[in-house]
Amino acid sequence: MTLANRLKMGALAAALCAPGLAWATQEAPLDLVQPIADYKLYVAVHTEKLIADATKFVAAIKAGDTKTAKALYAPTRMNYEAVEPVAELFSDLDSALDSRADDHEKKEEDPGFTGFHRLEYGLWEKNSTQGLSETADKLLADAKELHARIVKLTFPPEKVVGGAAALMEEVAKTKISGEEDRYSHTDLWDFKANFDGSQKIFVLLEPVLAKKDPDFVKKVAENFTVVDATLAKYRTAEGYEPYDKLSEPDRTVLSAKVNALAEDLSTLRGKLGLN
């Protein structure tokens, strides 16, 4: 039985009574308790799906099926990108799963360079699964550990609320250059996952925000629609256009729209009394 089904059958009540969440009703504003609980379910479902998708991705690598592994890379990774603000709370796992070659002394040849981008490097730059089995197994093990920690985690309200802006700011400030998925150029898949994760937080907070500033809610909702429509321009039957196919004007327009959204979202914590 999946996590989603267990929750539908009543596990939510048990989760909210767990010791790790006891403080949420004391320190978080009362009207944020339910949105934060709902967001925890969203994150847990995504990390469970990360495990399921990574299992298939790893199997393709270990079978030597480069074509299938390449096809599974971006959709598997989306599960991580959608919940990145929470995943980053565990710096050891974030580094193991999502570090780039630049984060390591010996770049791509550094033994500490593991996770998605090490596999991406092998699949695209080397066009091979050779030598990737151990790294693939570690990716799956780290994904399982991430899920286990998240299920037990007390979600800090300021981290959840701030995550909406953080996801969009990361796209605008560091990912728009194309450095994230530099070997596969699957950056737009990441952008979409970041967008979805940010929008989920906003939608969960929307009823609370609407009581405080309905005009703000309307403006942000419209900005989400604009960014979503911009990303949709690059959709293909398989997913998204390779990011290196976008022109500089395309990237500039996308960056401007993401920045406008991120700027508004950066005020969420203040509006909800979490600064």
PDB file of C-alpha atoms in Angstrom:
ATOM      1  CA  MET A   1       0.000   0.000   0.000  1.00  0.00           C
ATOM      2  CA  THR A   2       1.395   3.412  -0.937  1.00  0.00           C
ATOM      3  CA  LEU A   3       1.947   6.232   1.509  1.00  0.00           C
ATOM      4  CA  ALA A   4      -0.883   8.188  -0.101  1.00  0.00           C
ATOM      5  CA  ASN A   5      -3.362   5.371   0.487  1.00  0.00           C
ATOM      6  CA  ARG A   6      -2.237   4.848   4.062  1.00  0.00           C
ATOM      7  CA  LEU A   7      -2.786   8.540   4.740  1.00  0.00           C
ATOM      8  CA  LYS A   8      -6.229   8.428   3.184  1.00  0.00           C
ATOM      9  CA  MET A   9      -7.095   5.614   5.552  1.00  0.00           C
ATOM     10  CA  GLY A  10      -6.383   7.660   8.627  1.00  0.00           C
ATOM     11  CA  ALA A  11      -2.645   7.859   9.100  1.00  0.00           C
ATOM     12  CA  LEU A  12      -2.827  11.646   8.958  1.00  0.00           C
ATOM     13  CA  ALA A  13      -4.323  11.804  12.424  1.00  0.00           C
ATOM     14  CA  ALA A  14      -1.587   9.587  13.776  1.00  0.00           C
ATOM     15  CA  ALA A  15       1.107  11.619  12.064  1.00  0.00           C
ATOM     16  CA  LEU A  16      -0.169  14.854  13.539  1.00  0.00           C
ATOM     17  CA  CYS A  17      -0.077  13.349  17.009  1.00  0.00           C
ATOM     18  CA  ALA A  18       3.522  12.158  16.644  1.00  0.00           C
ATOM     19  CA  PRO A  19       6.010  13.653  19.128  1.00  0.00           C
ATOM     20  CA  GLY A  20       7.974  15.297  16.323  1.00  0.00           C
ATOM     21  CA  LEU A  21       4.990  17.435  15.386  1.00  0.00           C
ATOM     22  CA  ALA A  22       3.768  18.271  18.865  1.00  0.00           C
ATOM     23  CA  TRP A  23       5.386  21.696  18.872  1.00  0.00           C
ATOM     24  CA  ALA A  24       3.690  22.756  15.628  1.00  0.00           C
ATOM     25  CA  THR A  25       0.427  23.596  17.393  1.00  0.00           C
ATOM     26  CA  GLN A  26       2.346  25.577  20.026  1.00  0.00           C
ATOM     27  CA  GLU A  27       4.865  27.620  18.031  1.00  0.00           C
ATOM     28  CA  ALA A  28       3.339  27.839  14.562  1.00  0.00           C
ATOM     29  CA  PRO A  29       0.418  30.235  14.116  1.00  0.00           C
ATOM     30  CA  LEU A  30      -2.714  28.149  14.535  1.00  0.00           C
ATOM     31  CA  ASP A  31      -3.952  28.837  11.011  1.00  0.00           C
ATOM     32  CA  LEU A  32      -0.716  27.395   9.567  1.00  0.00           C
ATOM     33  CA  VAL A  33      -0.888  24.024  11.319  1.00  0.00           C
ATOM     34  CA  GLN A  34      -3.091  22.375   8.678  1.00  0.00           C
ATOM     35  CA  PRO A  35      -1.248  23.798   5.633  1.00  0.00           C
ATOM     36  CA  ILE A  36       2.067  22.605   7.092  1.00  0.00           C
ATOM     37  CA  ALA A  37       0.631  19.149   7.814  1.00  0.00           C
ATOM     38  CA  ASP A  38      -0.726  18.974   4.268  1.00  0.00           C
ATOM     39  CA  TYR A  39       2.625  20.035   2.870  1.00  0.00           C
ATOM     40  CA  LYS A  40       4.360  17.302   4.850  1.00  0.00           C
ATOM     41  CA  LEU A  41       2.105  14.782   3.126  1.00  0.00           C
ATOM     42  CA  TYR A  42       2.947  16.308  -0.253  1.00  0.00           C
ATOM     43  CA  VAL A  43       6.671  16.023   0.422  1.00  0.00           C
ATOM     44  CA  ALA A  44       6.419  12.477   1.744  1.00  0.00           C
ATOM     45  CA  VAL A  45       4.438  11.347  -1.288  1.00  0.00           C
ATOM     46  CA  HIS A  46       7.078  12.861  -3.584  1.00  0.00           C
ATOM     47  CA  THR A  47       9.956  11.195  -1.766  1.00  0.00           C
ATOM     48  CA  GLU A  48       8.099   7.899  -1.923  1.00  0.00           C
ATOM     49  CA  LYS A  49       7.691   8.403  -5.667  1.00  0.00           C
ATOM     50  CA  LEU A  50      11.373   9.331  -5.856  1.00  0.00           C
ATOM     51  CA  ILE A  51      12.182   5.878  -4.487  1.00  0.00           C
ATOM     52  CA  ALA A  52       9.865   4.148  -6.966  1.00  0.00           C
ATOM     53  CA  ASP A  53      11.199   6.072  -9.963  1.00  0.00           C
ATOM     54  CA  ALA A  54      14.820   5.784  -8.825  1.00  0.00           C
ATOM     55  CA  THR A  55      14.380   2.022  -8.553  1.00  0.00           C
ATOM     56  CA  LYS A  56      13.547   1.864 -12.279  1.00  0.00           C
ATOM     57  CA  PHE A  57      16.282   4.366 -13.148  1.00  0.00           C
ATOM     58  CA  VAL A  58      18.893   2.380 -11.242  1.00  0.00           C
ATOM     59  CA  ALA A  59      17.716  -0.893 -12.782  1.00  0.00           C
ATOM     60  CA  ALA A  60      18.210   0.551 -16.274  1.00  0.00           C
ATOM     61  CA  ILE A  61      21.735   1.675 -15.387  1.00  0.00           C
ATOM     62  CA  LYS A  62      22.664  -1.685 -13.927  1.00  0.00           C
ATOM     63  CA  ALA A  63      21.223  -3.443 -16.984  1.00  0.00           C
ATOM     64  CA  GLY A  64      23.457  -1.337 -19.214  1.00  0.00           C
ATOM     65  CA  ASP A  65      20.436   0.258 -20.906  1.00  0.00           C
ATOM     66  CA  THR A  66      21.769   3.764 -21.543  1.00  0.00           C
ATOM     67  CA  LYS A  67      18.790   4.880 -23.645  1.00  0.00           C
ATOM     68  CA  THR A  68      16.231   3.977 -20.983  1.00  0.00           C
ATOM     69  CA  ALA A  69      18.365   5.432 -18.201  1.00  0.00           C
ATOM     70  CA  LYS A  70      18.580   8.732 -20.074  1.00  0.00           C
ATOM     71  CA  ALA A  71      14.803   8.786 -20.538  1.00  0.00           C
ATOM     72  CA  LEU A  72      14.246   8.174 -16.821  1.00  0.00           C
ATOM     73  CA  TYR A  73      16.782  10.669 -15.499  1.00  0.00           C
ATOM     74  CA  ALA A  74      14.767  13.906 -15.674  1.00  0.00           C
ATOM     75  CA  PRO A  75      11.365  12.583 -14.522  1.00  0.00           C
ATOM     76  CA  THR A  76      13.022  10.791 -11.599  1.00  0.00           C
ATOM     77  CA  ARG A  77      14.885  13.921 -10.611  1.00  0.00           C
ATOM     78  CA  MET A  78      11.697  16.027 -10.647  1.00  0.00           C
ATOM     79  CA  ASN A  79      10.538  14.329  -7.460  1.00  0.00           C
ATOM     80  CA  TYR A  80      13.597  15.669  -5.676  1.00  0.00           C
ATOM     81  CA  GLU A  81      13.452  19.141  -7.189  1.00  0.00           C
ATOM     82  CA  ALA A  82       9.810  19.635  -6.208  1.00  0.00           C
ATOM     83  CA  VAL A  83      10.625  19.263  -2.495  1.00  0.00           C
ATOM     84  CA  GLU A  84      14.146  20.682  -2.483  1.00  0.00           C
ATOM     85  CA  PRO A  85      13.639  23.233   0.357  1.00  0.00           C
ATOM     86  CA  VAL A  86      12.915  20.374   2.753  1.00  0.00           C
ATOM     87  CA  ALA A  87      15.509  18.015   1.282  1.00  0.00           C
ATOM     88  CA  GLU A  88      18.163  20.689   1.840  1.00  0.00           C
ATOM     89  CA  LEU A  89      17.538  20.512   5.584  1.00  0.00           C
ATOM     90  CA  PHE A  90      19.634  17.330   5.449  1.00  0.00           C
ATOM     91  CA  SER A  91      22.903  18.711   4.111  1.00  0.00           C
ATOM     92  CA  ASP A  92      24.631  15.332   3.956  1.00  0.00           C
ATOM     93  CA  LEU A  93      21.923  13.826   1.772  1.00  0.00           C
ATOM     94  CA  ASP A  94      21.521  16.974  -0.316  1.00  0.00           C
ATOM     95  CA  SER A  95      25.235  16.885  -1.086  1.00  0.00           C
ATOM     96  CA  ALA A  96      25.194  13.175  -1.840  1.00  0.00           C
ATOM     97  CA  LEU A  97      22.146  13.398  -4.095  1.00  0.00           C
ATOM     98  CA  ASP A  98      22.463  16.776  -5.749  1.00  0.00           C
ATOM     99  CA  SER A  99      25.994  18.203  -5.644  1.00  0.00           C
ATOM    100  CA  ARG A 100      27.618  19.392  -8.853  1.00  0.00           C
ATOM    101  CA  ALA A 101      31.131  18.650 -10.054  1.00  0.00           C
ATOM    102  CA  ASP A 102      32.129  22.222  -9.154  1.00  0.00           C
ATOM    103  CA  ASP A 103      31.478  21.425  -5.489  1.00  0.00           C
ATOM    104  CA  HIS A 104      34.366  18.946  -5.464  1.00  0.00           C
ATOM    105  CA  GLU A 105      38.119  19.432  -5.640  1.00  0.00           C
ATOM    106  CA  LYS A 106      38.690  16.989  -8.503  1.00  0.00           C
ATOM    107  CA  LYS A 107      35.473  17.935 -10.316  1.00  0.00           C
ATOM    108  CA  GLU A 108      33.961  14.992 -12.211  1.00  0.00           C
ATOM    109  CA  GLU A 109      36.806  12.697 -11.163  1.00  0.00           C
ATOM    110  CA  ASP A 110      36.341  13.305  -7.455  1.00  0.00           C
ATOM    111  CA  PRO A 111      35.138  10.184  -5.567  1.00  0.00           C
ATOM    112  CA  GLY A 112      32.862  12.437  -3.505  1.00  0.00           C
ATOM    113  CA  PHE A 113      30.970  13.491  -6.616  1.00  0.00           C
ATOM    114  CA  THR A 114      27.916  11.223  -6.433  1.00  0.00           C
ATOM    115  CA  GLY A 115      24.177  11.431  -6.995  1.00  0.00           C
ATOM    116  CA  PHE A 116      22.127  12.643  -9.912  1.00  0.00           C
ATOM    117  CA  HIS A 117      24.753  14.760 -11.583  1.00  0.00           C
ATOM    118  CA  ARG A 118      27.454  12.086 -11.439  1.00  0.00           C
ATOM    119  CA  LEU A 119      25.056   9.700 -13.181  1.00  0.00           C
ATOM    120  CA  GLU A 120      24.075  12.445 -15.613  1.00  0.00           C
ATOM    121  CA  TYR A 121      27.745  12.986 -16.449  1.00  0.00           C
ATOM    122  CA  GLY A 122      28.294   9.298 -17.185  1.00  0.00           C
ATOM    123  CA  LEU A 123      25.134   8.899 -19.244  1.00  0.00           C
ATOM    124  CA  TRP A 124      25.582  11.966 -21.424  1.00  0.00           C
ATOM    125  CA  GLU A 125      29.269  12.856 -21.477  1.00  0.00           C
ATOM    126  CA  LYS A 126      30.445   9.252 -21.624  1.00  0.00           C
ATOM    127  CA  ASN A 127      27.228   7.948 -23.240  1.00  0.00           C
ATOM    128  CA  SER A 128      27.592   4.842 -21.133  1.00  0.00           C
ATOM    129  CA  THR A 129      26.432   3.142 -17.940  1.00  0.00           C
ATOM    130  CA  GLN A 130      29.890   1.651 -17.390  1.00  0.00           C
ATOM    131  CA  GLY A 131      31.132   2.160 -13.857  1.00  0.00           C
ATOM    132  CA  LEU A 132      27.876   3.718 -12.650  1.00  0.00           C
ATOM    133  CA  SER A 133      26.335   0.792 -10.753  1.00  0.00           C
ATOM    134  CA  GLU A 134      27.794   1.688  -7.355  1.00  0.00           C
ATOM    135  CA  THR A 135      26.783   5.349  -7.699  1.00  0.00           C
ATOM    136  CA  ALA A 136      23.309   4.293  -8.814  1.00  0.00           C
ATOM    137  CA  ASP A 137      22.900   2.014  -5.795  1.00  0.00           C
ATOM    138  CA  LYS A 138      23.990   4.855  -3.524  1.00  0.00           C
ATOM    139  CA  LEU A 139      21.462   7.204  -5.128  1.00  0.00           C
ATOM    140  CA  LEU A 140      18.650   4.784  -4.353  1.00  0.00           C
ATOM    141  CA  ALA A 141      19.878   4.196  -0.807  1.00  0.00           C
ATOM    142  CA  ASP A 142      20.106   7.958  -0.207  1.00  0.00           C
ATOM    143  CA  ALA A 143      16.597   8.469  -1.605  1.00  0.00           C
ATOM    144  CA  LYS A 144      15.269   5.877   0.839  1.00  0.00           C
ATOM    145  CA  GLU A 145      17.095   7.537   3.717  1.00  0.00           C
ATOM    146  CA  LEU A 146      15.707  10.928   2.722  1.00  0.00           C
ATOM    147  CA  HIS A 147      12.166   9.577   2.774  1.00  0.00           C
ATOM    148  CA  ALA A 148      12.697   7.945   6.169  1.00  0.00           C
ATOM    149  CA  ARG A 149      13.979  11.187   7.671  1.00  0.00           C
ATOM    150  CA  ILE A 150      11.198  13.288   6.171  1.00  0.00           C
ATOM    151  CA  VAL A 151       8.491  11.052   7.606  1.00  0.00           C
ATOM    152  CA  LYS A 152       9.940  11.724  11.085  1.00  0.00           C
ATOM    153  CA  LEU A 153      10.711  15.398  10.515  1.00  0.00           C
ATOM    154  CA  THR A 154       9.098  18.331  12.262  1.00  0.00           C
ATOM    155  CA  PHE A 155       8.590  20.853   9.455  1.00  0.00           C
ATOM    156  CA  PRO A 156       9.706  24.380  10.459  1.00  0.00           C
ATOM    157  CA  PRO A 157       6.908  26.793   9.419  1.00  0.00           C
ATOM    158  CA  GLU A 158       9.362  29.461   8.273  1.00  0.00           C
ATOM    159  CA  LYS A 159      11.166  26.915   6.078  1.00  0.00           C
ATOM    160  CA  VAL A 160       7.938  25.733   4.481  1.00  0.00           C
ATOM    161  CA  VAL A 161       6.637  29.238   3.804  1.00  0.00           C
ATOM    162  CA  GLY A 162      10.043  30.496   2.692  1.00  0.00           C
ATOM    163  CA  GLY A 163      10.389  27.507   0.392  1.00  0.00           C
ATOM    164  CA  ALA A 164       7.921  28.956  -2.101  1.00  0.00           C
ATOM    165  CA  ALA A 165      10.266  31.850  -2.835  1.00  0.00           C
ATOM    166  CA  ALA A 166      13.443  29.784  -2.479  1.00  0.00           C
ATOM    167  CA  LEU A 167      12.421  27.456  -5.288  1.00  0.00           C
ATOM    168  CA  MET A 168      11.761  30.302  -7.696  1.00  0.00           C
ATOM    169  CA  GLU A 169      14.824  32.262  -6.601  1.00  0.00           C
ATOM    170  CA  GLU A 170      17.035  29.259  -7.285  1.00  0.00           C
ATOM    171  CA  VAL A 171      15.698  29.042 -10.824  1.00  0.00           C
ATOM    172  CA  ALA A 172      16.212  32.761 -11.437  1.00  0.00           C
ATOM    173  CA  LYS A 173      19.630  33.124  -9.813  1.00  0.00           C
ATOM    174  CA  THR A 174      21.506  29.881 -10.455  1.00  0.00           C
ATOM    175  CA  LYS A 175      19.606  27.605 -12.821  1.00  0.00           C
ATOM    176  CA  ILE A 176      18.674  30.007 -15.588  1.00  0.00           C
ATOM    177  CA  SER A 177      22.284  29.875 -16.825  1.00  0.00           C
ATOM    178  CA  GLY A 178      21.931  26.182 -17.628  1.00  0.00           C
ATOM    179  CA  GLU A 179      24.634  25.088 -15.198  1.00  0.00           C
ATOM    180  CA  GLU A 180      22.398  22.711 -13.231  1.00  0.00           C
ATOM    181  CA  ASP A 181      21.933  19.937 -15.795  1.00  0.00           C
ATOM    182  CA  ARG A 182      24.922  20.903 -17.892  1.00  0.00           C
ATOM    183  CA  TYR A 183      25.458  17.473 -19.452  1.00  0.00           C
ATOM    184  CA  SER A 184      21.861  16.471 -20.280  1.00  0.00           C
ATOM    185  CA  HIS A 185      20.341  19.956 -20.735  1.00  0.00           C
ATOM    186  CA  THR A 186      17.179  18.754 -18.975  1.00  0.00           C
ATOM    187  CA  ASP A 187      17.003  21.978 -16.950  1.00  0.00           C
ATOM    188  CA  LEU A 188      13.425  22.761 -17.945  1.00  0.00           C
ATOM    189  CA  TRP A 189      12.251  19.595 -16.193  1.00  0.00           C
ATOM    190  CA  ASP A 190      13.883  20.967 -13.029  1.00  0.00           C
ATOM    191  CA  PHE A 191      12.265  24.358 -13.571  1.00  0.00           C
ATOM    192  CA  LYS A 192       8.837  22.742 -13.827  1.00  0.00           C
ATOM    193  CA  ALA A 193       9.406  20.698 -10.664  1.00  0.00           C
ATOM    194  CA  ASN A 194      10.589  23.811  -8.791  1.00  0.00           C
ATOM    195  CA  PHE A 195       7.545  25.670 -10.080  1.00  0.00           C
ATOM    196  CA  ASP A 196       5.156  22.905  -8.994  1.00  0.00           C
ATOM    197  CA  GLY A 197       6.715  22.729  -5.533  1.00  0.00           C
ATOM    198  CA  SER A 198       6.495  26.483  -5.094  1.00  0.00           C
ATOM    199  CA  GLN A 199       2.915  26.634  -6.318  1.00  0.00           C
ATOM    200  CA  LYS A 200       1.892  23.825  -3.961  1.00  0.00           C
ATOM    201  CA  ILE A 201       3.100  25.803  -0.961  1.00  0.00           C
ATOM    202  CA  PHE A 202       1.269  28.911  -2.161  1.00  0.00           C
ATOM    203  CA  VAL A 203      -1.988  27.041  -2.827  1.00  0.00           C
ATOM    204  CA  LEU A 204      -1.909  25.506   0.653  1.00  0.00           C
ATOM    205  CA  LEU A 205      -1.344  28.936   2.198  1.00  0.00           C
ATOM    206  CA  GLU A 206      -3.837  30.720  -0.046  1.00  0.00           C
ATOM    207  CA  PRO A 207      -6.865  30.487   2.314  1.00  0.00           C
ATOM    208  CA  VAL A 208      -4.826  32.078   5.114  1.00  0.00           C
ATOM    209  CA  LEU A 209      -3.319  34.730   2.846  1.00  0.00           C
ATOM    210  CA  ALA A 210      -6.692  35.588   1.312  1.00  0.00           C
ATOM    211  CA  LYS A 211      -7.961  36.723   4.708  1.00  0.00           C
ATOM    212  CA  LYS A 212      -5.014  39.070   5.098  1.00  0.00           C
ATOM    213  CA  ASP A 213      -4.402  40.383   1.573  1.00  0.00           C
ATOM    214  CA  PRO A 214      -6.734  39.171  -1.194  1.00  0.00           C
ATOM    215  CA  ASP A 215      -5.182  41.518  -3.758  1.00  0.00           C
ATOM    216  CA  PHE A 216      -1.782  39.967  -3.122  1.00  0.00           C
ATOM    217  CA  VAL A 217      -3.214  36.476  -3.574  1.00  0.00           C
ATOM    218  CA  LYS A 218      -4.738  37.474  -6.896  1.00  0.00           C
ATOM    219  CA  LYS A 219      -1.482  39.014  -8.115  1.00  0.00           C
ATOM    220  CA  VAL A 220       0.640  35.999  -7.174  1.00  0.00           C
ATOM    221  CA  ALA A 221      -1.860  33.558  -8.678  1.00  0.00           C
ATOM    222  CA  GLU A 222      -1.707  35.507 -11.945  1.00  0.00           C
ATOM    223  CA  ASN A 223       2.110  35.419 -11.867  1.00  0.00           C
ATOM    224  CA  PHE A 224       2.049  31.668 -11.405  1.00  0.00           C
ATOM    225  CA  THR A 225      -0.198  31.419 -14.463  1.00  0.00           C
ATOM    226  CA  VAL A 226       2.227  33.540 -16.494  1.00  0.00           C
ATOM    227  CA  VAL A 227       5.267  31.438 -15.544  1.00  0.00           C
ATOM    228  CA  ASP A 228       3.397  28.202 -16.162  1.00  0.00           C
ATOM    229  CA  ALA A 229       2.339  29.401 -19.605  1.00  0.00           C
ATOM    230  CA  THR A 230       5.937  30.381 -20.394  1.00  0.00           C
ATOM    231  CA  LEU A 231       7.235  26.938 -19.442  1.00  0.00           C
ATOM    232  CA  ALA A 232       4.444  25.314 -21.441  1.00  0.00           C
ATOM    233  CA  LYS A 233       5.861  26.873 -24.623  1.00  0.00           C
ATOM    234  CA  TYR A 234       8.762  24.445 -24.382  1.00  0.00           C
ATOM    235  CA  ARG A 235       6.756  21.278 -23.780  1.00  0.00           C
ATOM    236  CA  THR A 236       7.258  18.354 -26.101  1.00  0.00           C
ATOM    237  CA  ALA A 237       5.692  14.909 -26.410  1.00  0.00           C
ATOM    238  CA  GLU A 238       8.586  13.527 -24.354  1.00  0.00           C
ATOM    239  CA  GLY A 239       8.667  16.306 -21.766  1.00  0.00           C
ATOM    240  CA  TYR A 240      10.626  19.509 -22.446  1.00  0.00           C
ATOM    241  CA  GLU A 241      12.972  20.965 -25.023  1.00  0.00           C
ATOM    242  CA  PRO A 242      16.691  20.639 -24.278  1.00  0.00           C
ATOM    243  CA  TYR A 243      17.632  23.822 -22.469  1.00  0.00           C
ATOM    244  CA  ASP A 244      20.542  24.576 -24.763  1.00  0.00           C
ATOM    245  CA  LYS A 245      18.024  25.033 -27.582  1.00  0.00           C
ATOM    246  CA  LEU A 246      16.597  28.142 -25.910  1.00  0.00           C
ATOM    247  CA  SER A 247      17.892  31.447 -27.213  1.00  0.00           C
ATOM    248  CA  GLU A 248      19.275  34.140 -24.925  1.00  0.00           C
ATOM    249  CA  PRO A 249      16.099  36.243 -25.420  1.00  0.00           C
ATOM    250  CA  ASP A 250      14.029  33.192 -24.390  1.00  0.00           C
ATOM    251  CA  ARG A 251      16.110  32.798 -21.244  1.00  0.00           C
ATOM    252  CA  THR A 252      15.886  36.502 -20.474  1.00  0.00           C
ATOM    253  CA  VAL A 253      12.087  36.494 -20.719  1.00  0.00           C
ATOM    254  CA  LEU A 254      11.819  33.369 -18.585  1.00  0.00           C
ATOM    255  CA  SER A 255      14.185  34.831 -15.990  1.00  0.00           C
ATOM    256  CA  ALA A 256      12.214  38.092 -15.775  1.00  0.00           C
ATOM    257  CA  LYS A 257       8.924  36.294 -15.203  1.00  0.00           C
ATOM    258  CA  VAL A 258      10.399  33.952 -12.618  1.00  0.00           C
ATOM    259  CA  ASN A 259      12.045  36.883 -10.843  1.00  0.00           C
ATOM    260  CA  ALA A 260       8.751  38.774 -10.650  1.00  0.00           C
ATOM    261  CA  LEU A 261       7.105  35.755  -9.053  1.00  0.00           C
ATOM    262  CA  ALA A 262      10.000  35.135  -6.661  1.00  0.00           C
ATOM    263  CA  GLU A 263       9.963  38.762  -5.530  1.00  0.00           C
ATOM    264  CA  ASP A 264       6.326  38.552  -4.476  1.00  0.00           C
ATOM    265  CA  LEU A 265       6.799  35.164  -2.835  1.00  0.00           C
ATOM    266  CA  SER A 266       9.703  36.535  -0.795  1.00  0.00           C
ATOM    267  CA  THR A 267       7.162  38.542   1.222  1.00  0.00           C
ATOM    268  CA  LEU A 268       5.144  35.500   2.316  1.00  0.00           C
ATOM    269  CA  ARG A 269       6.918  35.002   5.634  1.00  0.00           C
ATOM    270  CA  GLY A 270       6.374  38.609   6.612  1.00  0.00           C
ATOM    271  CA  LYS A 271       2.709  38.498   5.662  1.00  0.00           C
ATOM    272  CA  LEU A 272       2.250  35.414   7.823  1.00  0.00           C
ATOM    273  CA  GLY A 273       4.207  36.758  10.786  1.00  0.00           C
ATOM    274  CA  LEU A 274       7.171  34.392  10.436  1.00  0.00           C
ATOM    275  CA  ASN A 275      10.021  36.895   9.966  1.00  0.00           C
TER     276      ASN A 275
END
